[in-house]
Amino acid sequence: MIEVKRTWYRLLLPVGYLFLLFLVVLLSFSGGRVLTSSWHGLTVHTREVPGPEGLSILEEVRIDYHGLSLRFSRKTPLEASTDSGGRLPVIPLSFTASSDELTLEASEGVRIRIIPSVGDSLRIVLSAPPRMTRLTIPFSLSGGLKAQVAEDLPILALNPSGDDQYYLSLPGTSRILLEQRILEVGLSRDGNGTLTLGAPSGGKAVFAFWYRSQNRSITPRQVAAAIQQFVDSAYKGWQSRLLPDRLVWSYETERGIHEETVIAYAAEAIRRNTFPDVVDTLARMREAHPAAFTFLSNPYVGNLQRTSEAFFQELDDLLEAYLDSLSPGAPSPLHTVPDLYDLLVMSRTLGGSGRWLSRVQGLLSSLDPERLSPAQALELLRLFHRVRRSSPALLDTTPIEPLFDTVLYPALTLTDEGLFVASGGRADIRLSLAAAAILSMEGARRGDPLMEEVSRDLYVSSLKLVGPSGTLPASFPVDDPRQREGIVFPEEVYPFVMPDAPLPHIVPLLQGEDLTGWVWTILKFPRISVSETELLMEFEFPEGWIHHMVIQGVRPYTRLEILRLTWRTTPVFEIYPMGAYYTPGNETLYVKYRHREQKERILVTY
């Protein structure tokens, strides 16, 4: 038996010198000499045994990297799983070296390439016939090396408590059986998979290392196409599911009116310039089914005073339920309209006296991210994003990073269908699209390319599953995407897919903690000016179109100016094309506005 051991340094050397070094290694194989060299700690051991007719047979190849050993042996062969459920032994056949890579050819058409990369990383690229779905590789640890599976991702953290910590990253569908010292490497549909060794640091860096080793590349054009296909299908679905004779929608198990359908349909109609026709239908729906329309949709269809006063009375109960859903272990459905920021801002000027804000601050001060579900983390991340954008003095948002590093990034998993947020072993479409939205917004705000890359991937992975009428599956097992369960109607996720659509939301009259009022609206305001003597609001909407606003925090005034005219208010204002009504008890101004010009204004003089 002949044992050959060779090691080489991984240095940033001229290519010519590196090529000569690999030639020496290659020659040493055939001559049986031992060459001791090094290359960033990488060592390759090969063992050959005599074969028939004096030929040598490759018995084993072992790759050592800082105490981690991957073994490819005839005595303990690799095991390949096939798409038919079969298992095949895979043994080494030959080993060669060049200036660019080391290559191990194995049985059953398997090839293993070791490729150096610029920086502190090394790639081990597996290629197999497409029928193979998984390749099992044994590994061992030496020299007292400690290891653990990193943050529930297919990453093996090596020397996790040491200064020279590094990681072995596997494809997203892989598993690491640490006690058995087995790597179950998931292969793509074309039979490929890549393992990457490197040494990042920190929670986000671990995720970034793993994600970028997957070689995912989703372009903004792909995202735009996926979103367009989704909203086109959704809009056609809302039209086709509408039963005009009964003025209700047909859902999977019922017929009725869900207000989130009203909101999404109206918002998309505004985007498509079909709002006047759609709002006429919605107005007739509201007349036929008034109980189905609340404060949430009144920016589109009106009935402002009745729905607003009813909502204000329920505000405390809504906040109580919302905050209860953020308790560890509590069911945590995702909220869209309104979100927690909307409710907190409303409560500041509606008798809340800061009580609810204090409760949220208390919740955040004792926040334990490890006890939160992905849905709860996403709710808080959306709150923090809106606070940072609109009211930076309202809340301390320092807990935001642990929510990404400890909850969101570890929940991301790569399946055969793409990248998703997983909860309870299942890829969840609602959570995935909510995560895509927050990562997109935060990534743009921070200029963070990783967040933007992951957001694009989540959008395309989820939206490519769109079916008739814009519906999506609710979830599927991460290891078997074909077993889809449940249904997500497009209106349930429309605010995540189209966060910049004209959806109802709160606009504070003043920025900061000392909120003096707000507007419930579907518009963006290029200018809001508040002083001791006046309130000036400028806004835009297409000419001839009607929208509604609830403006809270308007002190008793001396003059209301609309269309640059002194305007008189009346409780029956909504029977007119435009009008207003003021209730001094809660300092609320209700406005129905029909635009004569695209850009209009309201001026309140105190």
Coordinates of C-alpha atoms in Angstrom, one line a residue:
M1 CA 0.0 0.0 0.0
I2 CA 1.3 3.4 -0.9
E3 CA 0.1 6.5 1.0
V4 CA 0.7 9.9 -0.6
K5 CA 0.2 13.1 1.4
R6 CA 0.3 16.6 -0.2
T7 CA -0.5 20.0 1.0
W8 CA -0.2 23.4 -0.7
Y9 CA -0.5 27.1 0.3
R10 CA -3.3 29.2 -0.8
L11 CA -1.4 32.5 -1.4
L12 CA -2.1 35.3 -3.8
L13 CA 0.7 34.2 -6.1
P14 CA 1.2 34.9 -9.8
V15 CA -0.7 32.4 -11.8
G16 CA 2.4 31.1 -13.4
Y17 CA 3.9 30.2 -10.0
L18 CA 0.7 28.6 -8.9
F19 CA 0.5 26.6 -12.1
L20 CA 4.1 25.2 -11.5
L21 CA 3.1 24.3 -8.0
F22 CA 0.1 22.3 -9.1
L23 CA 2.3 20.6 -11.7
V24 CA 4.7 19.4 -9.0
V25 CA 1.7 18.1 -7.0
L26 CA 0.4 16.3 -10.1
L27 CA 3.8 14.7 -10.8
S28 CA 4.1 13.7 -7.2
F29 CA 1.0 11.6 -7.5
S30 CA 2.4 9.5 -10.3
G31 CA 5.8 9.1 -8.7
G32 CA 4.6 8.3 -5.3
R33 CA 6.7 11.0 -3.6
V34 CA 5.5 12.9 -0.6
L35 CA 5.2 16.7 -1.1
T36 CA 4.7 18.8 1.9
S37 CA 3.4 22.2 0.9
S38 CA 0.5 24.3 2.0
W39 CA -2.2 26.5 0.7
H40 CA -4.1 28.4 3.3
G41 CA -4.3 25.4 5.5
L42 CA -5.7 23.1 2.9
T43 CA -4.3 19.5 2.8
V44 CA -5.2 16.7 0.5
H45 CA -4.5 13.1 1.4
T46 CA -4.8 10.4 -1.3
R47 CA -4.3 6.7 -0.8
E48 CA -3.7 4.3 -3.7
V49 CA -3.6 0.5 -3.5
P50 CA -2.1 -2.0 -6.1
G51 CA -4.6 -3.1 -8.7
P52 CA -4.7 -5.7 -11.4
E53 CA -1.9 -5.7 -13.9
G54 CA 0.2 -3.5 -11.7
L55 CA -2.1 -0.5 -12.0
S56 CA -2.8 1.6 -8.9
I57 CA -6.4 2.1 -7.7
L58 CA -7.5 5.2 -6.0
E59 CA -8.6 4.0 -2.6
E60 CA -9.4 7.3 -0.8
V61 CA -9.2 11.0 -1.1
R62 CA -9.5 13.1 2.1
I63 CA -9.6 16.9 2.1
D64 CA -8.6 18.6 5.4
Y65 CA -9.3 22.3 6.1
H66 CA -8.5 23.6 9.5
G67 CA -9.5 20.3 11.2
L68 CA -12.5 19.6 9.1
S69 CA -12.1 16.5 6.9
L70 CA -14.3 15.4 4.0
R71 CA -13.7 11.8 3.0
F72 CA -14.3 10.1 -0.3
S73 CA -13.5 6.4 0.0
R74 CA -14.1 3.0 -1.5
K75 CA -14.5 1.5 2.0
T76 CA -17.1 4.0 3.1
P77 CA -18.5 5.2 -0.3
L78 CA -20.7 8.3 -0.7
E79 CA -24.4 7.6 -1.2
A80 CA -26.5 9.1 -3.9
S81 CA -30.3 9.3 -3.7
T82 CA -32.3 9.3 -6.9
D83 CA -35.6 10.7 -7.8
S84 CA -37.1 7.2 -7.9
G85 CA -36.1 6.6 -4.3
G86 CA -33.1 4.5 -5.0
R87 CA -29.7 4.7 -3.3
L88 CA -26.4 4.2 -5.1
P89 CA -22.8 3.9 -3.7
V90 CA -20.4 6.4 -5.2
I91 CA -16.6 5.6 -5.1
P92 CA -13.6 7.6 -6.2
L93 CA -12.0 6.8 -9.5
S94 CA -9.4 9.4 -10.3
F95 CA -7.9 12.6 -9.0
T96 CA -6.3 15.4 -11.0
A97 CA -5.0 18.9 -10.5
S98 CA -4.6 22.0 -12.6
S99 CA -3.9 25.6 -12.0
D100 CA -7.6 26.3 -11.6
E101 CA -9.0 23.4 -9.6
L102 CA -8.7 19.9 -8.2
T103 CA -11.0 17.3 -9.7
L104 CA -12.2 14.0 -8.3
E105 CA -14.0 11.8 -10.8
A106 CA -16.3 9.2 -9.1
S107 CA -18.6 6.4 -10.1
E108 CA -22.2 6.9 -11.3
G109 CA -21.2 10.0 -13.2
V110 CA -20.4 12.1 -10.1
R111 CA -17.7 14.8 -10.3
I112 CA -16.3 16.8 -7.4
R113 CA -14.3 19.9 -8.1
I114 CA -12.3 22.0 -5.5
I115 CA -12.0 25.6 -6.7
P116 CA -10.2 28.3 -4.9
S117 CA -11.8 31.8 -4.8
V118 CA -10.4 35.2 -4.2
G119 CA -10.5 36.0 -0.5
D120 CA -11.0 33.5 2.3
S121 CA -13.3 31.0 0.7
L122 CA -13.1 27.7 -1.1
R123 CA -15.8 26.1 -3.3
I124 CA -16.5 22.4 -3.6
V125 CA -18.7 21.9 -6.6
L126 CA -20.7 18.7 -7.0
S127 CA -22.0 17.6 -10.4
A128 CA -24.2 14.5 -10.9
P129 CA -26.7 13.1 -13.4
P130 CA -30.1 15.0 -13.1
R131 CA -31.8 11.8 -11.7
M132 CA -29.8 12.3 -8.5
T133 CA -31.4 14.5 -5.8
R134 CA -29.0 14.2 -2.8
L135 CA -25.4 13.1 -2.1
T136 CA -24.4 12.0 1.3
I137 CA -20.8 12.8 2.4
P138 CA -19.2 11.7 5.6
F139 CA -17.0 14.2 7.5
S140 CA -14.9 14.2 10.7
L141 CA -13.3 16.7 13.0
S142 CA -9.8 16.6 14.4
G143 CA -7.5 18.6 16.6
G144 CA -10.2 19.4 19.2
L145 CA -12.3 21.3 16.6
K146 CA -15.8 22.1 17.8
A147 CA -18.8 22.4 15.4
Q148 CA -22.5 23.3 15.5
V149 CA -25.2 23.9 13.0
A150 CA -25.5 27.6 12.5
E151 CA -28.8 29.4 13.2
D152 CA -31.0 26.6 11.8
L153 CA -29.5 27.1 8.3
P154 CA -27.6 24.4 6.3
I155 CA -24.3 25.9 7.7
L156 CA -21.8 24.1 9.8
A157 CA -20.1 26.6 12.2
L158 CA -16.6 25.4 13.0
N159 CA -14.7 26.6 16.1
P160 CA -17.9 28.6 16.9
S161 CA -16.5 30.2 20.1
G162 CA -13.0 30.8 18.8
D163 CA -11.4 33.8 17.2
D164 CA -10.8 31.9 13.9
Q165 CA -14.4 30.8 13.4
Y166 CA -15.4 29.7 9.9
Y167 CA -18.3 28.0 8.1
L168 CA -19.2 25.3 5.7
S169 CA -22.2 26.3 3.7
L170 CA -24.4 23.8 1.9
P171 CA -27.1 24.2 -0.7
G172 CA -30.5 25.3 0.7
T173 CA -32.2 21.9 0.5
S174 CA -29.4 20.2 2.4
R175 CA -29.2 18.8 5.9
I176 CA -26.4 18.5 8.4
L177 CA -26.5 15.5 10.7
L178 CA -23.9 16.6 13.2
E179 CA -24.0 13.7 15.6
Q180 CA -23.7 11.2 12.7
R181 CA -21.0 13.3 11.0
I182 CA -23.0 13.3 7.8
L183 CA -23.6 16.0 5.2
E184 CA -26.7 15.4 3.1
V185 CA -26.1 17.7 0.2
G186 CA -29.2 18.6 -1.7
L187 CA -28.7 18.8 -5.5
S188 CA -30.6 21.0 -7.9
R189 CA -32.8 19.7 -10.6
D190 CA -29.9 19.5 -13.0
G191 CA -27.8 17.6 -10.4
N192 CA -25.5 20.3 -9.2
G193 CA -24.7 21.6 -5.7
T194 CA -22.0 23.8 -4.2
L195 CA -20.4 23.7 -0.7
T196 CA -18.5 26.8 0.3
L197 CA -15.9 27.2 3.1
G198 CA -15.2 30.7 4.5
A199 CA -14.9 32.8 7.6
P200 CA -17.5 35.6 7.9
S201 CA -18.6 36.9 11.3
G202 CA -21.9 37.9 12.8
G203 CA -25.5 36.8 12.2
K204 CA -26.1 38.7 9.1
A205 CA -22.6 37.8 7.7
V206 CA -23.4 34.1 8.3
F207 CA -26.6 34.5 6.3
A208 CA -24.9 36.5 3.6
F209 CA -22.2 33.9 3.3
W210 CA -24.7 31.1 2.9
Y211 CA -27.0 33.0 0.6
R212 CA -24.4 34.2 -1.8
S213 CA -22.9 30.7 -1.9
Q214 CA -26.2 29.6 -3.5
N215 CA -25.4 31.7 -6.6
R216 CA -28.9 33.2 -6.7
S217 CA -29.3 36.1 -9.1
I218 CA -32.7 37.7 -9.4
T219 CA -32.8 40.9 -11.4
P220 CA -35.2 43.9 -10.9
R221 CA -36.7 43.1 -14.3
Q222 CA -37.6 39.6 -13.2
V223 CA -39.3 41.1 -10.1
A224 CA -41.2 43.6 -12.1
A225 CA -42.4 40.9 -14.5
A226 CA -43.5 38.7 -11.6
I227 CA -45.4 41.5 -9.9
Q228 CA -47.1 42.6 -13.1
Q229 CA -48.3 39.0 -13.7
F230 CA -49.6 38.8 -10.2
V231 CA -51.5 42.1 -10.2
D232 CA -52.9 41.4 -13.7
S233 CA -54.2 38.0 -12.6
A234 CA -55.5 39.5 -9.3
Y235 CA -57.4 42.4 -11.1
K236 CA -59.0 40.0 -13.5
G237 CA -59.9 37.7 -10.6
W238 CA -61.6 40.5 -8.7
Q239 CA -63.6 41.4 -11.7
S240 CA -64.6 37.8 -12.5
R241 CA -65.4 36.9 -8.9
L242 CA -67.8 39.9 -8.6
L243 CA -71.4 38.9 -8.8
P244 CA -73.1 42.1 -10.2
D245 CA -76.7 41.0 -9.5
R246 CA -76.0 40.5 -5.8
L247 CA -73.1 43.0 -5.4
V248 CA -70.9 40.5 -3.6
W249 CA -67.7 38.5 -4.3
S250 CA -67.5 34.8 -4.7
Y251 CA -64.8 33.3 -2.5
E252 CA -63.6 29.7 -2.2
T253 CA -66.3 28.7 0.4
E254 CA -68.6 31.7 0.6
R255 CA -70.2 34.7 -1.1
G256 CA -69.9 38.0 0.6
I257 CA -67.8 41.2 1.0
H258 CA -64.4 41.2 2.6
E259 CA -63.1 44.7 3.2
E260 CA -59.6 43.8 2.2
T261 CA -61.0 42.9 -1.2
V262 CA -62.6 46.3 -1.5
I263 CA -59.3 48.0 -0.5
A264 CA -57.1 46.1 -2.9
Y265 CA -59.5 46.3 -5.8
A266 CA -60.0 50.1 -5.4
A267 CA -56.2 50.7 -5.0
E268 CA -55.4 48.8 -8.1
A269 CA -58.2 50.5 -10.0
I270 CA -56.6 53.9 -9.2
R271 CA -53.2 52.6 -10.5
R272 CA -55.0 51.4 -13.7
N273 CA -57.0 54.7 -14.2
T274 CA -60.3 52.7 -13.9
F275 CA -61.2 54.1 -10.5
P276 CA -64.4 56.1 -11.5
D277 CA -66.1 52.9 -12.8
V278 CA -64.9 50.8 -10.0
V279 CA -65.9 53.2 -7.2
D280 CA -69.5 53.4 -8.6
T281 CA -69.8 49.7 -8.2
L282 CA -68.3 49.9 -4.7
A283 CA -70.7 52.7 -3.7
R284 CA -73.6 50.5 -4.8
M285 CA -72.1 47.6 -2.7
R286 CA -71.9 49.9 0.3
E287 CA -75.6 50.9 -0.1
A288 CA -76.6 47.3 -0.4
H289 CA -74.3 46.0 2.4
P290 CA -73.5 48.9 4.7
A291 CA -72.3 46.7 7.6
A292 CA -69.4 45.4 5.4
F293 CA -67.9 48.8 5.0
T294 CA -65.9 50.4 7.9
F295 CA -63.5 53.1 8.6
L296 CA -60.7 51.1 6.8
S297 CA -62.2 51.6 3.3
N298 CA -63.8 55.0 3.8
P299 CA -61.1 56.9 1.9
Y300 CA -62.5 55.3 -1.3
V301 CA -66.3 55.1 -0.6
G302 CA -67.0 57.7 2.1
N303 CA -69.6 57.4 4.9
L304 CA -66.9 59.1 6.9
Q305 CA -68.5 60.2 10.2
R306 CA -70.4 57.1 11.0
T307 CA -67.5 54.7 10.2
S308 CA -64.9 56.9 11.9
E309 CA -66.8 57.3 15.2
A310 CA -67.5 53.6 15.4
F311 CA -63.8 52.9 14.7
F312 CA -62.6 55.3 17.4
Q313 CA -64.8 53.6 20.0
E314 CA -63.1 50.2 19.0
L315 CA -59.6 51.6 18.9
D316 CA -58.6 50.5 22.4
D317 CA -59.9 46.9 21.8
L318 CA -58.0 46.8 18.5
L319 CA -54.7 47.8 20.1
E320 CA -55.2 45.4 22.9
A321 CA -55.7 42.5 20.5
Y322 CA -52.8 43.7 18.4
L323 CA -50.3 43.9 21.3
D324 CA -51.6 40.5 22.6
S325 CA -50.7 39.0 19.3
L326 CA -47.0 40.0 19.8
S327 CA -46.7 38.1 23.1
P328 CA -44.4 35.0 22.9
G329 CA -46.4 31.9 21.8
A330 CA -49.5 33.9 20.8
P331 CA -51.2 33.4 17.4
S332 CA -49.8 36.2 15.2
P333 CA -51.8 36.8 12.0
L334 CA -50.2 39.4 9.7
H335 CA -52.0 42.8 9.7
T336 CA -52.1 45.0 6.6
V337 CA -54.6 47.9 6.9
P338 CA -54.3 49.4 9.5
D339 CA -50.9 48.4 10.9
L340 CA -49.6 49.0 14.4
Y341 CA -48.1 52.3 13.5
D342 CA -51.5 53.6 12.2
L343 CA -53.2 52.5 15.4
L344 CA -50.5 54.0 17.7
V345 CA -50.6 57.4 16.0
M346 CA -54.4 57.5 16.2
S347 CA -54.3 56.6 19.9
R348 CA -52.0 59.6 20.6
T349 CA -54.7 62.1 19.8
L350 CA -57.8 60.2 20.7
G351 CA -57.6 60.1 24.4
G352 CA -54.8 57.5 24.6
S353 CA -52.6 59.9 26.5
G354 CA -49.6 57.9 25.5
R355 CA -50.9 54.8 27.3
W356 CA -50.5 52.5 24.3
L357 CA -47.2 53.9 23.3
S358 CA -45.9 53.2 26.8
R359 CA -47.1 49.6 26.5
V360 CA -45.2 49.2 23.2
Q361 CA -42.1 50.8 24.7
G362 CA -42.4 48.3 27.6
L363 CA -42.8 45.4 25.2
L364 CA -39.7 46.5 23.3
S365 CA -37.6 47.0 26.4
S366 CA -38.0 43.4 27.4
L367 CA -38.0 42.0 23.8
D368 CA -36.5 38.6 23.5
P369 CA -36.2 37.9 19.7
E370 CA -35.5 34.2 20.2
R371 CA -39.1 33.8 21.5
L372 CA -40.7 35.6 18.6
S373 CA -42.3 33.9 15.6
P374 CA -41.4 35.1 12.1
A375 CA -44.8 36.8 11.8
Q376 CA -44.3 38.7 15.1
A377 CA -40.9 39.8 14.0
L378 CA -42.3 41.0 10.7
E379 CA -45.0 43.0 12.5
L380 CA -42.4 44.8 14.6
L381 CA -40.1 45.4 11.6
R382 CA -42.9 47.0 9.7
L383 CA -43.6 49.2 12.8
F384 CA -39.9 50.2 13.1
H385 CA -39.7 51.0 9.4
R386 CA -42.7 53.4 9.5
V387 CA -41.5 55.0 12.7
R388 CA -38.0 55.6 11.2
R389 CA -39.6 57.0 8.0
S390 CA -42.3 59.2 9.5
S391 CA -41.9 59.7 13.3
P392 CA -38.3 59.0 14.3
A393 CA -38.8 60.4 17.8
L394 CA -41.8 58.2 18.5
L395 CA -40.1 55.0 19.5
D396 CA -36.6 53.6 20.2
T397 CA -36.0 51.4 17.2
T398 CA -32.6 49.9 18.3
P399 CA -34.1 46.4 18.7
I400 CA -34.5 46.2 14.9
E401 CA -31.2 44.4 14.1
P402 CA -31.8 41.4 16.4
L403 CA -35.1 40.8 14.6
F404 CA -33.3 40.5 11.3
D405 CA -30.3 38.5 12.6
T406 CA -32.1 36.2 15.1
V407 CA -35.5 35.7 13.6
L408 CA -35.9 36.7 9.9
Y409 CA -32.6 35.5 8.4
P410 CA -32.6 32.1 10.1
A411 CA -36.3 31.6 8.9
L412 CA -35.2 31.9 5.2
T413 CA -34.9 28.6 3.5
L414 CA -34.1 27.6 -0.1
T415 CA -36.4 25.0 -1.6
D416 CA -36.8 23.5 -5.1
E417 CA -39.3 26.3 -5.8
G418 CA -37.0 29.1 -4.6
L419 CA -36.4 31.2 -1.4
F420 CA -39.1 31.4 1.3
V421 CA -39.7 32.2 4.9
A422 CA -40.4 29.0 6.7
S423 CA -42.3 28.5 9.9
G424 CA -42.9 25.1 11.5
G425 CA -41.1 23.3 8.6
R426 CA -43.4 24.9 6.0
A427 CA -42.7 27.6 3.4
D428 CA -45.3 30.3 4.1
I429 CA -46.3 32.5 1.2
R430 CA -47.8 35.4 3.3
L431 CA -44.7 35.6 5.5
S432 CA -42.5 35.4 2.5
L433 CA -44.2 38.3 0.7
A434 CA -44.3 40.4 3.9
A435 CA -40.6 39.7 4.4
A436 CA -40.0 40.7 0.8
A437 CA -41.7 44.0 1.3
I438 CA -39.8 45.0 4.5
L439 CA -36.5 43.9 3.1
S440 CA -37.1 45.9 0.0
M441 CA -38.1 49.1 1.9
E442 CA -35.3 48.7 4.5
G443 CA -32.8 47.8 1.8
A444 CA -33.6 50.9 -0.2
R445 CA -33.5 53.1 3.0
R446 CA -30.1 51.7 4.1
G447 CA -28.6 51.2 0.6
D448 CA -28.1 47.5 1.6
P449 CA -27.6 45.3 -1.5
L450 CA -28.1 42.0 0.4
M451 CA -31.6 43.0 1.7
E452 CA -32.5 44.1 -1.9
E453 CA -31.2 40.8 -3.4
V454 CA -33.1 38.7 -0.8
S455 CA -36.3 40.7 -1.3
R456 CA -36.2 40.2 -5.1
D457 CA -35.7 36.5 -4.6
L458 CA -38.6 36.2 -2.1
Y459 CA -40.9 38.1 -4.5
V460 CA -40.1 36.0 -7.6
S461 CA -40.1 32.7 -5.7
S462 CA -43.6 33.4 -4.2
L463 CA -45.3 35.1 -7.1
K464 CA -44.3 32.6 -9.7
L465 CA -46.7 30.3 -7.9
V466 CA -49.7 32.5 -8.9
G467 CA -52.7 30.7 -10.2
P468 CA -56.0 31.6 -11.7
S469 CA -57.5 34.9 -10.4
G470 CA -54.3 35.8 -8.7
T471 CA -54.5 33.1 -6.0
L472 CA -51.5 31.6 -4.3
P473 CA -50.9 28.5 -2.2
A474 CA -50.7 29.2 1.5
S475 CA -47.8 26.9 2.3
F476 CA -46.0 23.7 1.5
P477 CA -43.4 21.5 3.2
V478 CA -39.9 22.8 2.6
D479 CA -38.7 19.4 1.5
D480 CA -41.7 18.7 -0.8
P481 CA -43.0 21.8 -2.6
R482 CA -45.5 19.7 -4.6
Q483 CA -47.6 19.2 -1.4
R484 CA -49.2 22.6 -1.5
E485 CA -52.0 23.4 1.0
G486 CA -54.5 26.3 1.5
I487 CA -55.2 29.3 -0.6
V488 CA -54.2 32.9 -0.3
F489 CA -56.4 35.4 -2.1
P490 CA -54.5 38.2 -3.8
E491 CA -56.1 40.9 -1.6
E492 CA -54.5 39.3 1.5
V493 CA -51.0 40.0 0.2
Y494 CA -51.6 42.9 -2.2
P495 CA -50.3 45.5 0.4
F496 CA -47.0 43.5 0.6
V497 CA -46.6 43.1 -3.2
M498 CA -47.7 46.8 -3.9
P499 CA -46.7 48.7 -0.8
D500 CA -46.6 52.0 -2.7
A501 CA -50.2 51.6 -4.1
P502 CA -52.8 54.1 -2.9
L503 CA -53.8 52.1 0.2
P504 CA -55.4 53.7 3.3
H505 CA -52.8 54.9 5.8
I506 CA -52.0 57.5 8.5
V507 CA -50.1 60.6 7.6
P508 CA -49.0 62.6 10.7
L509 CA -49.5 66.3 10.6
L510 CA -46.2 66.8 12.5
Q511 CA -43.2 64.6 12.6
G512 CA -41.8 63.5 15.9
E513 CA -43.1 62.2 19.3
D514 CA -45.4 65.1 20.0
L515 CA -48.0 64.2 17.4
T516 CA -50.7 66.8 17.1
G517 CA -52.9 65.1 14.5
W518 CA -53.1 63.0 11.5
V519 CA -54.9 62.3 8.2
W520 CA -56.5 59.0 7.2
T521 CA -56.1 59.0 3.5
I522 CA -55.0 57.1 0.3
L523 CA -52.9 60.1 -0.8
K524 CA -49.3 61.3 -0.4
F525 CA -48.9 64.9 0.7
P526 CA -46.1 66.8 -1.0
R527 CA -46.6 69.5 1.7
I528 CA -48.1 69.7 5.2
S529 CA -47.5 72.9 7.2
V530 CA -48.6 73.3 10.8
S531 CA -48.3 76.5 12.9
E532 CA -50.1 78.2 15.7
T533 CA -52.1 80.2 13.1
E534 CA -52.8 77.7 10.3
L535 CA -52.8 74.2 8.9
L536 CA -52.0 73.9 5.2
M537 CA -52.2 70.6 3.3
E538 CA -51.3 70.1 -0.4
F539 CA -52.2 66.9 -2.2
E540 CA -52.7 65.4 -5.6
F541 CA -55.3 63.2 -7.3
P542 CA -56.5 62.9 -10.9
E543 CA -58.9 65.7 -12.1
G544 CA -62.6 64.8 -11.6
W545 CA -61.9 61.9 -9.3
I546 CA -63.3 61.9 -5.7
H547 CA -61.5 60.7 -2.5
H548 CA -62.3 61.1 1.2
M549 CA -60.1 62.2 4.2
V550 CA -60.5 62.1 7.9
I551 CA -58.3 64.9 9.4
Q552 CA -57.9 64.6 13.2
G553 CA -56.3 67.2 15.5
V554 CA -57.9 70.2 13.9
R555 CA -58.4 72.8 16.6
P556 CA -61.5 75.0 16.5
Y557 CA -60.8 77.4 13.6
T558 CA -61.9 80.7 12.2
R559 CA -61.9 79.8 8.5
L560 CA -61.8 76.7 6.4
E561 CA -60.6 77.3 2.8
I562 CA -61.4 74.7 0.0
L563 CA -60.9 75.6 -3.7
R564 CA -59.5 78.9 -2.3
L565 CA -63.0 79.7 -1.1
T566 CA -64.3 80.0 2.4
W567 CA -66.1 76.7 3.0
R568 CA -69.2 76.1 5.1
T569 CA -69.5 72.7 6.7
T570 CA -72.7 70.6 7.0
P571 CA -73.4 67.1 8.5
V572 CA -75.0 66.0 5.1
F573 CA -71.8 67.0 3.2
E574 CA -71.5 63.6 1.5
I575 CA -74.7 64.1 -0.6
Y576 CA -72.8 66.8 -2.5
P577 CA -69.9 66.3 -5.1
M578 CA -67.6 67.7 -2.4
G579 CA -68.0 69.0 1.1
A580 CA -66.8 68.9 4.7
Y581 CA -68.0 68.5 8.3
Y582 CA -66.3 69.4 11.5
T583 CA -66.9 67.9 15.0
P584 CA -65.2 70.1 17.6
G585 CA -65.6 67.5 20.4
N586 CA -62.9 65.3 18.9
E587 CA -61.3 67.9 16.7
T588 CA -62.0 66.0 13.5
L589 CA -62.6 67.3 10.0
Y590 CA -64.3 65.1 7.5
V591 CA -63.7 65.9 3.8
K592 CA -65.1 64.6 0.6
Y593 CA -63.0 66.1 -2.2
R594 CA -63.6 66.1 -6.0
H595 CA -60.5 67.5 -7.8
R596 CA -60.9 70.3 -10.2
E597 CA -57.2 70.2 -10.7
Q598 CA -54.7 67.5 -10.1
K599 CA -53.0 69.5 -7.3
E600 CA -55.2 71.0 -4.7
R601 CA -55.0 72.3 -1.1
I602 CA -56.9 72.8 2.1
L603 CA -56.2 75.7 4.4
V604 CA -57.4 75.9 8.0
T605 CA -56.9 79.3 9.7
Y606 CA -57.0 79.4 13.6

